[in-house]
């Protein structure tokens, strides 16, 4: 395709960040940031409408020579696995701006510049078809995210930002070593599509699988490298939590889909049971941790560990239902958990407390807020008719087909989700109107409704009619399974 739609989508936020550098008025800065991120979101509709769901081939591709001596190219493209996450990142971009409209009052320009820079880098990760370019986007995200947590976060923001940076960097160093080895062993190329065709010996695949696993497991995050997540979420501003939950956690799972499975198929099959066990541990352990929380943000953060465990469970079931459900659940988690962090942030702006014990009777004080919170809470616990139910059903179906005992253990995570989420909603929203007496509470403003409404629409749409989303995923997921099982002729 001649028109560089992907490049425009990726670098429009960066261009907007440059414009912000010349503005001084905070209101103008907010409006420009909102305009740029919303325009970026609108550009994703031609991407989706022009996407051919009948093929697994990369679409909207762009290729230019970058560093010819090393065979490094500026190569972009999307398939059914990545196009939904480009859309999700663009959607959450302008929602983050709206969420920060009143929450960020100091250094507004610097915050919005960091947010827009983050947007460009996230979009680049999901679009890169050159491994070196991918790594540049992947690593560069550390800088604006560190700033967002470390400058605009809570009381322990420096500790949380440093822990996030240290964990992610440690994983990325091993990832870089793996990339260099893959470059030399895979034909001295960084072309991701070409590397998928490389015939690597099993011993090398095994080494690379665990090198990549460390980097991707930190991002997901998987137990036991998950401890940075609650600290980062609790201390991050609302927009930072939305980005972390909505997009950054998806990058670890995306790494498994884009690199581990197609480039290291034999190792992926061989170690699939180990990955399913790790996933089950994350599902159950994360659920118990969430059940023990009194802090609203910590509860949602630990629930993310459990819910992302379902994603990796589906991916490493290595069958059609599990993989399709895992990819869809990645998208669902970004929508639902991003929304929950948005609503935790909105009520924190009003009360300046996240302790569940401080709330009660929110339904009477803020009924519109409570309706939205109830919808996203039910979505997170995978109520039939809402988005997460479709993903979890497919994942568990695939997991039972692959490893019935592990799948049965994982169901406990769904029961725990119902326990901690319903308990949270009962304590926060129902009962006597204590919250209205303790704090000055007002219901959602039009700006806040505008931020929540598209997420609510997606929750209901995917729950009642998931076919368009599964159709987008279908051909690419099927081809990925062929790449994995083609090695041993299975399935």
Short mmCIF file of C-alpha atoms in Angstrom, two decimals, residues 121-312:
data_model
loop_
_atom_site.label_atom_id
_atom_site.label_comp_id
_atom_site.label_asym_id
_atom_site.label_seq_id
_atom_site.Cartn_x
_atom_site.Cartn_y
_atom_site.Cartn_z
CA UNK A 121 6.13 3.84 21.14
CA UNK A 122 3.23 1.54 22.02
CA UNK A 123 1.79 1.79 18.51
CA UNK A 124 5.25 1.10 17.10
CA UNK A 125 5.64 -2.13 19.09
CA UNK A 126 2.46 -3.61 17.62
CA UNK A 127 3.36 -2.56 14.05
CA UNK A 128 7.09 -3.32 13.75
CA UNK A 129 8.13 -6.13 11.39
CA UNK A 130 11.87 -5.67 11.94
CA UNK A 131 13.23 -7.14 15.16
CA UNK A 132 15.69 -4.30 15.73
CA UNK A 133 12.95 -1.69 15.18
CA UNK A 134 10.69 -3.64 17.54
CA UNK A 135 13.37 -3.62 20.23
CA UNK A 136 13.88 0.14 19.85
CA UNK A 137 10.19 0.78 20.42
CA UNK A 138 10.06 -1.83 23.21
CA UNK A 139 12.98 -0.37 25.18
CA UNK A 140 12.25 3.30 24.58
CA UNK A 141 8.89 2.92 26.35
CA UNK A 142 10.74 2.63 29.64
CA UNK A 143 11.66 6.30 29.61
CA UNK A 144 8.23 8.02 29.40
CA UNK A 145 6.62 5.34 31.61
CA UNK A 146 9.33 5.84 34.23
CA UNK A 147 8.64 9.58 34.11
CA UNK A 148 4.86 9.17 34.35
CA UNK A 149 5.16 7.01 37.47
CA UNK A 150 8.19 8.71 39.03
CA UNK A 151 7.10 12.35 38.61
CA UNK A 152 3.29 12.32 38.77
CA UNK A 153 2.76 9.24 40.96
CA UNK A 154 1.91 8.84 44.62
CA UNK A 155 3.97 9.03 47.79
CA UNK A 156 6.20 6.05 46.93
CA UNK A 157 6.45 6.94 43.25
CA UNK A 158 10.26 6.94 43.01
CA UNK A 159 10.50 3.46 44.53
CA UNK A 160 7.73 2.15 42.26
CA UNK A 161 9.22 3.73 39.14
CA UNK A 162 12.69 2.40 39.90
CA UNK A 163 11.32 -1.11 40.56
CA UNK A 164 9.37 -1.03 37.29
CA UNK A 165 12.43 0.18 35.39
CA UNK A 166 14.76 -2.38 36.99
CA UNK A 167 12.52 -5.40 36.41
CA UNK A 168 11.71 -4.46 32.82
CA UNK A 169 15.29 -3.58 31.96
CA UNK A 170 16.61 -6.83 33.43
CA UNK A 171 14.23 -8.82 31.24
CA UNK A 172 15.04 -6.71 28.19
CA UNK A 173 18.80 -7.29 28.51
CA UNK A 174 18.30 -11.04 28.12
CA UNK A 175 15.87 -10.33 25.28
CA UNK A 176 18.59 -8.31 23.52
CA UNK A 177 21.08 -11.16 23.89
CA UNK A 178 18.48 -13.49 22.38
CA UNK A 179 17.91 -11.10 19.47
CA UNK A 180 21.64 -10.95 18.71
CA UNK A 181 21.92 -14.75 18.79
CA UNK A 182 18.83 -15.05 16.60
CA UNK A 183 20.31 -12.55 14.12
CA UNK A 184 23.44 -14.63 13.57
CA UNK A 185 21.75 -18.05 13.71
CA UNK A 186 18.76 -17.04 11.62
CA UNK A 187 20.61 -15.88 8.52
CA UNK A 188 21.88 -12.47 9.65
CA UNK A 189 18.52 -10.80 9.33
CA UNK A 190 16.21 -8.87 11.63
CA UNK A 191 13.22 -9.49 9.35
CA UNK A 192 10.61 -11.02 11.65
CA UNK A 193 8.77 -12.76 8.80
CA UNK A 194 12.03 -14.25 7.48
CA UNK A 195 13.02 -15.43 10.96
CA UNK A 196 9.72 -17.30 11.17
CA UNK A 197 10.98 -19.44 8.27
CA UNK A 198 14.37 -20.17 9.87
CA UNK A 199 15.01 -23.80 10.77
CA UNK A 200 16.68 -23.55 14.17
CA UNK A 201 17.92 -26.63 16.09
CA UNK A 202 15.91 -27.58 19.17
CA UNK A 203 18.75 -26.83 21.61
CA UNK A 204 19.03 -23.28 20.30
CA UNK A 205 15.24 -22.88 20.31
CA UNK A 206 15.15 -23.95 23.95
CA UNK A 207 17.78 -21.43 24.98
CA UNK A 208 16.06 -18.62 23.06
CA UNK A 209 12.65 -19.63 24.43
CA UNK A 210 13.78 -19.05 28.01
CA UNK A 211 15.71 -15.89 27.09
CA UNK A 212 12.53 -14.47 25.57
CA UNK A 213 10.40 -15.89 28.40
CA UNK A 214 12.14 -13.75 31.01
CA UNK A 215 11.46 -10.53 29.09
CA UNK A 216 7.88 -11.41 28.19
CA UNK A 217 7.03 -12.85 31.62
CA UNK A 218 8.08 -9.59 33.31
CA UNK A 219 5.81 -7.61 31.02
CA UNK A 220 2.74 -9.90 31.36
CA UNK A 221 3.57 -10.23 34.37
CA UNK A 222 3.79 -13.90 35.29
CA UNK A 223 4.52 -15.27 38.75
CA UNK A 224 7.17 -14.99 40.22
CA UNK A 225 8.34 -11.83 38.34
CA UNK A 226 5.11 -9.97 39.08
CA UNK A 227 5.99 -7.96 42.18
CA UNK A 228 6.69 -4.70 40.32
CA UNK A 229 3.09 -4.48 39.09
CA UNK A 230 1.13 -3.66 42.28
CA UNK A 231 3.65 -0.98 43.27
CA UNK A 232 3.63 0.58 39.81
CA UNK A 233 -0.17 0.54 39.62
CA UNK A 234 -0.76 1.93 43.09
CA UNK A 235 1.70 4.80 42.70
CA UNK A 236 1.01 5.65 39.04
CA UNK A 237 -1.47 8.39 38.16
CA UNK A 238 -4.74 7.19 36.66
CA UNK A 239 -3.51 7.52 33.07
CA UNK A 240 -0.37 5.56 33.93
CA UNK A 241 -2.44 2.72 35.41
CA UNK A 242 -4.69 2.65 32.34
CA UNK A 243 -1.64 2.41 30.05
CA UNK A 244 -0.02 -0.27 32.19
CA UNK A 245 -3.13 -2.44 32.36
CA UNK A 246 -4.55 -1.64 28.95
CA UNK A 247 -1.47 -1.87 26.76
CA UNK A 248 1.86 -2.63 28.46
CA UNK A 249 0.79 -5.96 29.94
CA UNK A 250 -0.37 -7.03 26.47
CA UNK A 251 3.13 -6.61 25.09
CA UNK A 252 4.44 -9.62 26.99
CA UNK A 253 1.68 -11.86 25.64
CA UNK A 254 2.15 -10.29 22.20
CA UNK A 255 5.83 -11.25 22.38
CA UNK A 256 4.87 -14.90 22.85
CA UNK A 257 2.54 -14.67 19.84
CA UNK A 258 4.92 -12.81 17.54
CA UNK A 259 8.25 -14.44 18.48
CA UNK A 260 8.12 -17.51 20.74
CA UNK A 261 5.42 -19.49 18.92
CA UNK A 262 6.26 -18.86 15.23
CA UNK A 263 10.08 -18.58 15.49
CA UNK A 264 10.60 -21.23 18.19
CA UNK A 265 7.80 -23.71 17.44
CA UNK A 266 9.45 -26.91 18.70
CA UNK A 267 10.42 -25.31 22.01
CA UNK A 268 6.94 -23.77 22.35
CA UNK A 269 5.31 -27.18 21.99
CA UNK A 270 7.85 -28.91 24.25
CA UNK A 271 7.52 -26.36 27.08
CA UNK A 272 3.78 -25.73 26.68
CA UNK A 273 2.84 -27.79 29.76
CA UNK A 274 5.33 -25.81 31.85
CA UNK A 275 3.78 -22.56 30.57
CA UNK A 276 0.27 -23.83 31.32
CA UNK A 277 1.33 -24.62 34.89
CA UNK A 278 2.82 -21.14 35.32
CA UNK A 279 -0.41 -19.69 33.98
CA UNK A 280 -2.54 -21.68 36.41
CA UNK A 281 -0.33 -20.55 39.31
CA UNK A 282 -0.77 -16.91 38.24
CA UNK A 283 -4.55 -17.33 37.92
CA UNK A 284 -5.04 -18.81 41.38
CA UNK A 285 -2.30 -16.93 43.25
CA UNK A 286 -3.35 -13.59 41.75
CA UNK A 287 -6.94 -14.31 42.72
CA UNK A 288 -6.07 -15.02 46.34
CA UNK A 289 -3.92 -11.89 46.52
CA UNK A 290 -6.77 -9.78 45.13
CA UNK A 291 -9.15 -11.31 47.66
CA UNK A 292 -6.96 -10.09 50.52
CA UNK A 293 -6.80 -6.43 49.43
CA UNK A 294 -8.48 -3.40 51.02
CA UNK A 295 -6.87 -0.93 48.58
CA UNK A 296 -9.03 -0.57 45.44
CA UNK A 297 -6.06 -0.12 43.13
CA UNK A 298 -4.18 -3.07 44.57
CA UNK A 299 -7.24 -5.26 44.16
CA UNK A 300 -7.53 -4.39 40.45
CA UNK A 301 -3.75 -4.74 40.02
CA UNK A 302 -3.64 -8.25 41.49
CA UNK A 303 -6.71 -9.19 39.48
CA UNK A 304 -4.68 -8.29 36.37
CA UNK A 305 -2.11 -10.95 37.28
CA UNK A 306 -4.90 -13.51 37.49
CA UNK A 307 -6.64 -12.39 34.30
CA UNK A 308 -3.42 -12.27 32.27
CA UNK A 309 -2.81 -15.82 33.51
CA UNK A 310 -5.91 -16.80 31.54
CA UNK A 311 -4.40 -15.15 28.46
CA UNK A 312 -1.19 -17.18 28.62
#
